[in-house]
Amino acid sequence: MSAETDPAKIMKQQVGVAAAARVKSGSIVGLGTGSTTAYAIQALGDRLKSGDLKDIKGVPTSFQAIVLARQYGIPLVSLDEIDGIDVAIDGADEVDPQKNLIKGGGAAHTQEKIVDSLATQFIVVVDGGKLVDQLGSTFLLPVEVIPMAVTPVMRAIVKLGGKPELRMGIKKAGPVVTDQGNLVVDVKFDRIDNPAELEKTLNNIPGVLENGLFVNVADVVLIGEIKDGKPIVREM
């Protein structure tokens, strides 16, 4: 199905375009990772090409973001070259009513958390299926782990009540390897009652680099939905 005929793709596209429309000329923009954010990066490139947007620079969160930014003509900078980030656009795997997130389905959550947390405004782009009453109810929690520490980290997570599983590659023999050269452990928790506390507890386990809980980071959530067969975008 093409983007023109698939309502789900049109919905993602419209959310991405809506987020890109909020970026102002002269901005430093955090470029997230994932299928919905890819449409936002494309829309930013289209605005640059048309002259509607000028003098922006992107800070990528992954190899995927780097490739897309170059494809659509967005100049890139590193965190060493800038004083701050004006706005970041990124997706999420779950969003709760307090705008807390689980991210990391694309195994890029470590760089995403750095960039998204530094942004003056962090815009989350999702479809309505990502909204949950409580984090962890539909998506496993990704934890990035240094390879030598996978076994002790998984033991520590079991003691916390989690069920950890090493993420394996698709079309690749062996585990998923992050852009930092680490591994990802996906964890099922029966309940995540206190995301802020769990985020800190997991990150204090020796060998854990970062986990996919994003607490009090998101400022705006743009949600794509299908209503009466038509895609709409609403703000949370």
PDB file of C-alpha atoms in Angstrom:
ATOM      1  CA  MET A   1       0.000   0.000   0.000  1.00  0.00           C
ATOM      2  CA  SER A   2       1.274   3.471  -0.780  1.00  0.00           C
ATOM      3  CA  ALA A   3       1.253   6.303   1.719  1.00  0.00           C
ATOM      4  CA  GLU A   4      -1.557   7.878  -0.318  1.00  0.00           C
ATOM      5  CA  THR A   5      -3.950   4.955   0.183  1.00  0.00           C
ATOM      6  CA  ASP A   6      -2.964   3.497   3.558  1.00  0.00           C
ATOM      7  CA  PRO A   7      -4.754   5.465   6.340  1.00  0.00           C
ATOM      8  CA  ALA A   8      -2.149   4.405   8.932  1.00  0.00           C
ATOM      9  CA  LYS A   9       0.705   5.750   6.810  1.00  0.00           C
ATOM     10  CA  ILE A  10      -1.197   8.946   6.034  1.00  0.00           C
ATOM     11  CA  MET A  11      -1.798   9.375   9.772  1.00  0.00           C
ATOM     12  CA  LYS A  12       1.911   8.998  10.588  1.00  0.00           C
ATOM     13  CA  GLN A  13       2.777  11.347   7.748  1.00  0.00           C
ATOM     14  CA  GLN A  14       0.371  14.029   8.972  1.00  0.00           C
ATOM     15  CA  VAL A  15       1.671  13.829  12.549  1.00  0.00           C
ATOM     16  CA  GLY A  16       5.239  14.174  11.262  1.00  0.00           C
ATOM     17  CA  VAL A  17       4.290  17.139   9.078  1.00  0.00           C
ATOM     18  CA  ALA A  18       2.426  18.782  12.003  1.00  0.00           C
ATOM     19  CA  ALA A  19       5.516  18.505  14.203  1.00  0.00           C
ATOM     20  CA  ALA A  20       7.828  19.815  11.477  1.00  0.00           C
ATOM     21  CA  ALA A  21       5.481  22.786  10.982  1.00  0.00           C
ATOM     22  CA  ARG A  22       6.292  23.944  14.528  1.00  0.00           C
ATOM     23  CA  VAL A  23      10.008  24.333  13.801  1.00  0.00           C
ATOM     24  CA  LYS A  24      11.159  27.925  13.246  1.00  0.00           C
ATOM     25  CA  SER A  25      13.995  29.202  11.076  1.00  0.00           C
ATOM     26  CA  GLY A  26      17.357  29.386  12.819  1.00  0.00           C
ATOM     27  CA  SER A  27      16.544  26.476  15.143  1.00  0.00           C
ATOM     28  CA  ILE A  28      18.716  23.641  16.371  1.00  0.00           C
ATOM     29  CA  VAL A  29      16.496  20.570  15.977  1.00  0.00           C
ATOM     30  CA  GLY A  30      16.836  17.172  17.636  1.00  0.00           C
ATOM     31  CA  LEU A  31      16.079  14.523  15.010  1.00  0.00           C
ATOM     32  CA  GLY A  32      14.528  11.397  16.496  1.00  0.00           C
ATOM     33  CA  THR A  33      14.364   7.825  15.294  1.00  0.00           C
ATOM     34  CA  GLY A  34      11.523   5.689  13.936  1.00  0.00           C
ATOM     35  CA  SER A  35       8.899   5.551  11.206  1.00  0.00           C
ATOM     36  CA  THR A  36       6.769   8.521  12.321  1.00  0.00           C
ATOM     37  CA  THR A  37       9.792  10.727  13.001  1.00  0.00           C
ATOM     38  CA  ALA A  38      11.100   9.840   9.535  1.00  0.00           C
ATOM     39  CA  TYR A  39       8.121  11.698   8.060  1.00  0.00           C
ATOM     40  CA  ALA A  40       8.958  14.717  10.242  1.00  0.00           C
ATOM     41  CA  ILE A  41      12.559  14.719   8.964  1.00  0.00           C
ATOM     42  CA  GLN A  42      11.269  14.492   5.389  1.00  0.00           C
ATOM     43  CA  ALA A  43       8.861  17.389   6.046  1.00  0.00           C
ATOM     44  CA  LEU A  44      11.701  19.510   7.472  1.00  0.00           C
ATOM     45  CA  GLY A  45      13.720  18.798   4.335  1.00  0.00           C
ATOM     46  CA  ASP A  46      10.750  19.799   2.154  1.00  0.00           C
ATOM     47  CA  ARG A  47      10.371  23.085   4.071  1.00  0.00           C
ATOM     48  CA  LEU A  48      14.089  23.818   3.635  1.00  0.00           C
ATOM     49  CA  LYS A  49      13.938  23.037  -0.059  1.00  0.00           C
ATOM     50  CA  SER A  50      10.915  25.300  -0.624  1.00  0.00           C
ATOM     51  CA  GLY A  51      12.505  28.170   1.322  1.00  0.00           C
ATOM     52  CA  ASP A  52       9.737  28.129   3.943  1.00  0.00           C
ATOM     53  CA  LEU A  53      12.386  27.211   6.536  1.00  0.00           C
ATOM     54  CA  LYS A  54      15.945  28.541   6.700  1.00  0.00           C
ATOM     55  CA  ASP A  55      19.159  28.028   8.635  1.00  0.00           C
ATOM     56  CA  ILE A  56      18.247  25.010  10.771  1.00  0.00           C
ATOM     57  CA  LYS A  57      20.702  22.421  11.989  1.00  0.00           C
ATOM     58  CA  GLY A  58      19.877  18.893  13.099  1.00  0.00           C
ATOM     59  CA  VAL A  59      21.240  16.852  15.990  1.00  0.00           C
ATOM     60  CA  PRO A  60      20.720  13.164  15.125  1.00  0.00           C
ATOM     61  CA  THR A  61      19.802  10.454  17.638  1.00  0.00           C
ATOM     62  CA  SER A  62      20.862   7.450  15.528  1.00  0.00           C
ATOM     63  CA  PHE A  63      22.451   6.261  12.300  1.00  0.00           C
ATOM     64  CA  GLN A  64      18.920   6.196  10.841  1.00  0.00           C
ATOM     65  CA  ALA A  65      18.456   9.905  11.624  1.00  0.00           C
ATOM     66  CA  ILE A  66      21.860  10.718  10.096  1.00  0.00           C
ATOM     67  CA  VAL A  67      20.993   8.900   6.860  1.00  0.00           C
ATOM     68  CA  LEU A  68      17.559  10.553   6.577  1.00  0.00           C
ATOM     69  CA  ALA A  69      18.890  14.033   7.383  1.00  0.00           C
ATOM     70  CA  ARG A  70      21.520  13.737   4.654  1.00  0.00           C
ATOM     71  CA  GLN A  71      18.917  12.373   2.228  1.00  0.00           C
ATOM     72  CA  TYR A  72      16.632  15.373   2.810  1.00  0.00           C
ATOM     73  CA  GLY A  73      19.326  18.038   2.946  1.00  0.00           C
ATOM     74  CA  ILE A  74      19.322  18.895   6.654  1.00  0.00           C
ATOM     75  CA  PRO A  75      22.756  20.060   7.893  1.00  0.00           C
ATOM     76  CA  LEU A  76      23.944  18.139  10.957  1.00  0.00           C
ATOM     77  CA  VAL A  77      25.880  19.241  14.039  1.00  0.00           C
ATOM     78  CA  SER A  78      27.146  17.411  17.106  1.00  0.00           C
ATOM     79  CA  LEU A  79      26.480  18.349  20.727  1.00  0.00           C
ATOM     80  CA  ASP A  80      30.070  19.621  20.923  1.00  0.00           C
ATOM     81  CA  GLU A  81      29.280  22.375  18.413  1.00  0.00           C
ATOM     82  CA  ILE A  82      26.144  23.884  19.973  1.00  0.00           C
ATOM     83  CA  ASP A  83      25.005  25.516  23.206  1.00  0.00           C
ATOM     84  CA  GLY A  84      21.522  23.994  23.240  1.00  0.00           C
ATOM     85  CA  ILE A  85      18.666  22.413  21.286  1.00  0.00           C
ATOM     86  CA  ASP A  86      15.545  24.463  20.556  1.00  0.00           C
ATOM     87  CA  VAL A  87      13.171  21.639  19.712  1.00  0.00           C
ATOM     88  CA  ALA A  88      13.393  17.854  19.417  1.00  0.00           C
ATOM     89  CA  ILE A  89      10.948  15.663  17.486  1.00  0.00           C
ATOM     90  CA  ASP A  90      10.806  11.979  18.353  1.00  0.00           C
ATOM     91  CA  GLY A  91       8.401   9.061  18.545  1.00  0.00           C
ATOM     92  CA  ALA A  92       7.470   6.773  21.439  1.00  0.00           C
ATOM     93  CA  ASP A  93       6.337   3.196  21.973  1.00  0.00           C
ATOM     94  CA  GLU A  94       4.015   4.090  24.864  1.00  0.00           C
ATOM     95  CA  VAL A  95       2.649   7.366  26.261  1.00  0.00           C
ATOM     96  CA  ASP A  96       0.807   7.570  29.601  1.00  0.00           C
ATOM     97  CA  PRO A  97      -1.641  10.347  30.687  1.00  0.00           C
ATOM     98  CA  GLN A  98       1.236  12.248  32.396  1.00  0.00           C
ATOM     99  CA  LYS A  99       3.193  12.288  29.085  1.00  0.00           C
ATOM    100  CA  ASN A 100       5.736   9.820  30.441  1.00  0.00           C
ATOM    101  CA  LEU A 101       7.081   7.509  27.758  1.00  0.00           C
ATOM    102  CA  ILE A 102       8.578   4.140  27.005  1.00  0.00           C
ATOM    103  CA  LYS A 103      10.995   4.382  24.078  1.00  0.00           C
ATOM    104  CA  GLY A 104      13.607   2.076  22.618  1.00  0.00           C
ATOM    105  CA  GLY A 105      11.752  -0.075  20.112  1.00  0.00           C
ATOM    106  CA  GLY A 106      14.414   1.005  17.640  1.00  0.00           C
ATOM    107  CA  ALA A 107      17.230   0.448  20.182  1.00  0.00           C
ATOM    108  CA  ALA A 108      18.180   4.143  19.987  1.00  0.00           C
ATOM    109  CA  HIS A 109      16.839   5.282  23.375  1.00  0.00           C
ATOM    110  CA  THR A 110      20.203   6.236  24.900  1.00  0.00           C
ATOM    111  CA  GLN A 111      21.038   8.881  22.298  1.00  0.00           C
ATOM    112  CA  GLU A 112      17.352   9.841  22.106  1.00  0.00           C
ATOM    113  CA  LYS A 113      17.214  10.518  25.848  1.00  0.00           C
ATOM    114  CA  ILE A 114      20.312  12.715  25.686  1.00  0.00           C
ATOM    115  CA  VAL A 115      19.003  14.810  22.791  1.00  0.00           C
ATOM    116  CA  ASP A 116      15.346  14.928  23.846  1.00  0.00           C
ATOM    117  CA  SER A 117      16.231  15.902  27.428  1.00  0.00           C
ATOM    118  CA  LEU A 118      18.444  18.779  26.243  1.00  0.00           C
ATOM    119  CA  ALA A 119      15.716  20.298  24.054  1.00  0.00           C
ATOM    120  CA  THR A 120      13.852  23.386  25.241  1.00  0.00           C
ATOM    121  CA  GLN A 121      10.747  21.779  23.747  1.00  0.00           C
ATOM    122  CA  PHE A 122      10.366  18.045  23.129  1.00  0.00           C
ATOM    123  CA  ILE A 123       7.547  17.135  20.721  1.00  0.00           C
ATOM    124  CA  VAL A 124       6.451  13.485  20.730  1.00  0.00           C
ATOM    125  CA  VAL A 125       4.832  12.132  17.555  1.00  0.00           C
ATOM    126  CA  VAL A 126       2.713   8.969  17.890  1.00  0.00           C
ATOM    127  CA  ASP A 127      -0.387   7.233  16.620  1.00  0.00           C
ATOM    128  CA  GLY A 128      -3.350   6.671  18.936  1.00  0.00           C
ATOM    129  CA  GLY A 129      -2.357   3.039  19.515  1.00  0.00           C
ATOM    130  CA  LYS A 130       0.620   4.188  21.592  1.00  0.00           C
ATOM    131  CA  LEU A 131      -1.561   5.728  24.332  1.00  0.00           C
ATOM    132  CA  VAL A 132      -1.782   3.643  27.532  1.00  0.00           C
ATOM    133  CA  ASP A 133      -3.173   4.143  31.043  1.00  0.00           C
ATOM    134  CA  GLN A 134       0.001   2.730  32.595  1.00  0.00           C
ATOM    135  CA  LEU A 135       3.491   2.313  31.156  1.00  0.00           C
ATOM    136  CA  GLY A 136       4.568  -1.249  30.441  1.00  0.00           C
ATOM    137  CA  SER A 137       1.079  -2.508  29.698  1.00  0.00           C
ATOM    138  CA  THR A 138       1.616  -3.104  25.974  1.00  0.00           C
ATOM    139  CA  PHE A 139       5.364  -2.707  25.392  1.00  0.00           C
ATOM    140  CA  LEU A 140       8.415  -4.265  26.990  1.00  0.00           C
ATOM    141  CA  LEU A 141      10.876  -1.877  28.656  1.00  0.00           C
ATOM    142  CA  PRO A 142      14.208  -1.726  26.773  1.00  0.00           C
ATOM    143  CA  VAL A 143      17.409  -1.566  28.817  1.00  0.00           C
ATOM    144  CA  GLU A 144      20.758  -0.957  27.089  1.00  0.00           C
ATOM    145  CA  VAL A 145      23.506  -3.033  28.661  1.00  0.00           C
ATOM    146  CA  ILE A 146      27.289  -3.274  28.197  1.00  0.00           C
ATOM    147  CA  PRO A 147      27.886  -6.760  26.699  1.00  0.00           C
ATOM    148  CA  MET A 148      30.097  -8.146  29.490  1.00  0.00           C
ATOM    149  CA  ALA A 149      27.410  -7.317  32.083  1.00  0.00           C
ATOM    150  CA  VAL A 150      24.336  -8.874  30.432  1.00  0.00           C
ATOM    151  CA  THR A 151      24.073 -11.899  32.752  1.00  0.00           C
ATOM    152  CA  PRO A 152      24.472 -10.044  36.100  1.00  0.00           C
ATOM    153  CA  VAL A 153      22.194  -7.244  34.909  1.00  0.00           C
ATOM    154  CA  MET A 154      19.477  -9.733  33.975  1.00  0.00           C
ATOM    155  CA  ARG A 155      19.798 -11.369  37.413  1.00  0.00           C
ATOM    156  CA  ALA A 156      19.431  -7.949  39.087  1.00  0.00           C
ATOM    157  CA  ILE A 157      16.353  -7.182  36.983  1.00  0.00           C
ATOM    158  CA  VAL A 158      14.735 -10.486  38.030  1.00  0.00           C
ATOM    159  CA  LYS A 159      15.241  -9.446  41.685  1.00  0.00           C
ATOM    160  CA  LEU A 160      13.327  -6.235  40.875  1.00  0.00           C
ATOM    161  CA  GLY A 161      10.384  -8.321  39.656  1.00  0.00           C
ATOM    162  CA  GLY A 162      11.100  -8.026  35.930  1.00  0.00           C
ATOM    163  CA  LYS A 163      11.219 -10.740  33.295  1.00  0.00           C
ATOM    164  CA  PRO A 164      14.251  -9.899  31.090  1.00  0.00           C
ATOM    165  CA  GLU A 165      14.945 -11.216  27.612  1.00  0.00           C
ATOM    166  CA  LEU A 166      17.910 -10.449  25.363  1.00  0.00           C
ATOM    167  CA  ARG A 167      16.664  -8.815  22.144  1.00  0.00           C
ATOM    168  CA  MET A 168      17.642 -10.860  19.115  1.00  0.00           C
ATOM    169  CA  GLY A 169      18.223  -9.508  15.615  1.00  0.00           C
ATOM    170  CA  ILE A 170      15.905  -9.916  12.646  1.00  0.00           C
ATOM    171  CA  LYS A 171      17.724 -10.860   9.428  1.00  0.00           C
ATOM    172  CA  LYS A 172      20.854 -11.072  11.600  1.00  0.00           C
ATOM    173  CA  ALA A 173      22.234 -14.015  13.530  1.00  0.00           C
ATOM    174  CA  GLY A 174      22.596 -13.112  17.195  1.00  0.00           C
ATOM    175  CA  PRO A 175      21.483 -10.204  19.366  1.00  0.00           C
ATOM    176  CA  VAL A 176      20.618  -6.630  18.381  1.00  0.00           C
ATOM    177  CA  VAL A 177      23.642  -4.335  18.749  1.00  0.00           C
ATOM    178  CA  THR A 178      23.018  -0.634  19.438  1.00  0.00           C
ATOM    179  CA  ASP A 179      24.773   2.304  17.762  1.00  0.00           C
ATOM    180  CA  GLN A 180      27.008   2.372  20.875  1.00  0.00           C
ATOM    181  CA  GLY A 181      27.972  -1.301  20.427  1.00  0.00           C
ATOM    182  CA  ASN A 182      25.893  -2.532  23.369  1.00  0.00           C
ATOM    183  CA  LEU A 183      23.052  -5.038  23.772  1.00  0.00           C
ATOM    184  CA  VAL A 184      19.363  -4.532  24.582  1.00  0.00           C
ATOM    185  CA  VAL A 185      17.464  -6.437  27.254  1.00  0.00           C
ATOM    186  CA  ASP A 186      13.669  -6.142  26.952  1.00  0.00           C
ATOM    187  CA  VAL A 187      11.902  -6.400  30.305  1.00  0.00           C
ATOM    188  CA  LYS A 188       8.317  -7.262  31.187  1.00  0.00           C
ATOM    189  CA  PHE A 189       7.098  -5.766  34.460  1.00  0.00           C
ATOM    190  CA  ASP A 190       3.628  -6.703  35.690  1.00  0.00           C
ATOM    191  CA  ARG A 191       3.133  -3.087  36.787  1.00  0.00           C
ATOM    192  CA  ILE A 192       5.212   0.091  36.602  1.00  0.00           C
ATOM    193  CA  ASP A 193       3.625   2.087  39.430  1.00  0.00           C
ATOM    194  CA  ASN A 194       6.456   4.597  39.790  1.00  0.00           C
ATOM    195  CA  PRO A 195       8.262   5.181  36.451  1.00  0.00           C
ATOM    196  CA  ALA A 196      10.622   7.819  37.899  1.00  0.00           C
ATOM    197  CA  GLU A 197      11.823   5.503  40.664  1.00  0.00           C
ATOM    198  CA  LEU A 198      12.212   2.516  38.329  1.00  0.00           C
ATOM    199  CA  GLU A 199      14.155   4.613  35.813  1.00  0.00           C
ATOM    200  CA  LYS A 200      16.724   5.529  38.480  1.00  0.00           C
ATOM    201  CA  THR A 201      16.860   2.038  39.996  1.00  0.00           C
ATOM    202  CA  LEU A 202      17.569   0.392  36.638  1.00  0.00           C
ATOM    203  CA  ASN A 203      20.226   2.948  35.713  1.00  0.00           C
ATOM    204  CA  ASN A 204      21.988   2.304  39.032  1.00  0.00           C
ATOM    205  CA  ILE A 205      22.592  -1.358  38.157  1.00  0.00           C
ATOM    206  CA  PRO A 206      26.284  -1.648  37.204  1.00  0.00           C
ATOM    207  CA  GLY A 207      26.528  -2.382  33.478  1.00  0.00           C
ATOM    208  CA  VAL A 208      23.292  -0.602  32.510  1.00  0.00           C
ATOM    209  CA  LEU A 209      23.905   2.346  30.200  1.00  0.00           C
ATOM    210  CA  GLU A 210      20.325   3.620  29.920  1.00  0.00           C
ATOM    211  CA  ASN A 211      16.710   2.433  29.918  1.00  0.00           C
ATOM    212  CA  GLY A 212      13.657   3.401  27.884  1.00  0.00           C
ATOM    213  CA  LEU A 213      11.672   5.205  30.584  1.00  0.00           C
ATOM    214  CA  PHE A 214      11.389   8.910  29.712  1.00  0.00           C
ATOM    215  CA  VAL A 215       9.887  10.632  32.772  1.00  0.00           C
ATOM    216  CA  ASN A 216       9.000  14.349  32.737  1.00  0.00           C
ATOM    217  CA  VAL A 217      10.799  14.864  29.412  1.00  0.00           C
ATOM    218  CA  ALA A 218       7.952  15.303  26.891  1.00  0.00           C
ATOM    219  CA  ASP A 219       6.374  18.756  26.521  1.00  0.00           C
ATOM    220  CA  VAL A 220       3.902  18.199  23.680  1.00  0.00           C
ATOM    221  CA  VAL A 221       2.395  14.966  22.366  1.00  0.00           C
ATOM    222  CA  LEU A 222       0.940  15.029  18.845  1.00  0.00           C
ATOM    223  CA  ILE A 223      -1.352  12.064  18.244  1.00  0.00           C
ATOM    224  CA  GLY A 224      -2.466  10.788  14.864  1.00  0.00           C
ATOM    225  CA  GLU A 225      -5.833   9.039  14.754  1.00  0.00           C
ATOM    226  CA  ILE A 226      -8.354   7.832  12.209  1.00  0.00           C
ATOM    227  CA  LYS A 227     -11.807   9.375  12.645  1.00  0.00           C
ATOM    228  CA  ASP A 228     -14.657   8.542  10.266  1.00  0.00           C
ATOM    229  CA  GLY A 229     -12.079   6.992   7.955  1.00  0.00           C
ATOM    230  CA  LYS A 230      -9.963  10.153   7.865  1.00  0.00           C
ATOM    231  CA  PRO A 231      -6.637  10.860   9.566  1.00  0.00           C
ATOM    232  CA  ILE A 232      -6.577  13.668  12.151  1.00  0.00           C
ATOM    233  CA  VAL A 233      -3.909  15.086  14.473  1.00  0.00           C
ATOM    234  CA  ARG A 234      -4.680  16.164  18.029  1.00  0.00           C
ATOM    235  CA  GLU A 235      -2.485  17.539  20.796  1.00  0.00           C
ATOM    236  CA  MET A 236      -2.140  16.143  24.306  1.00  0.00           C
TER     237      MET A 236
END
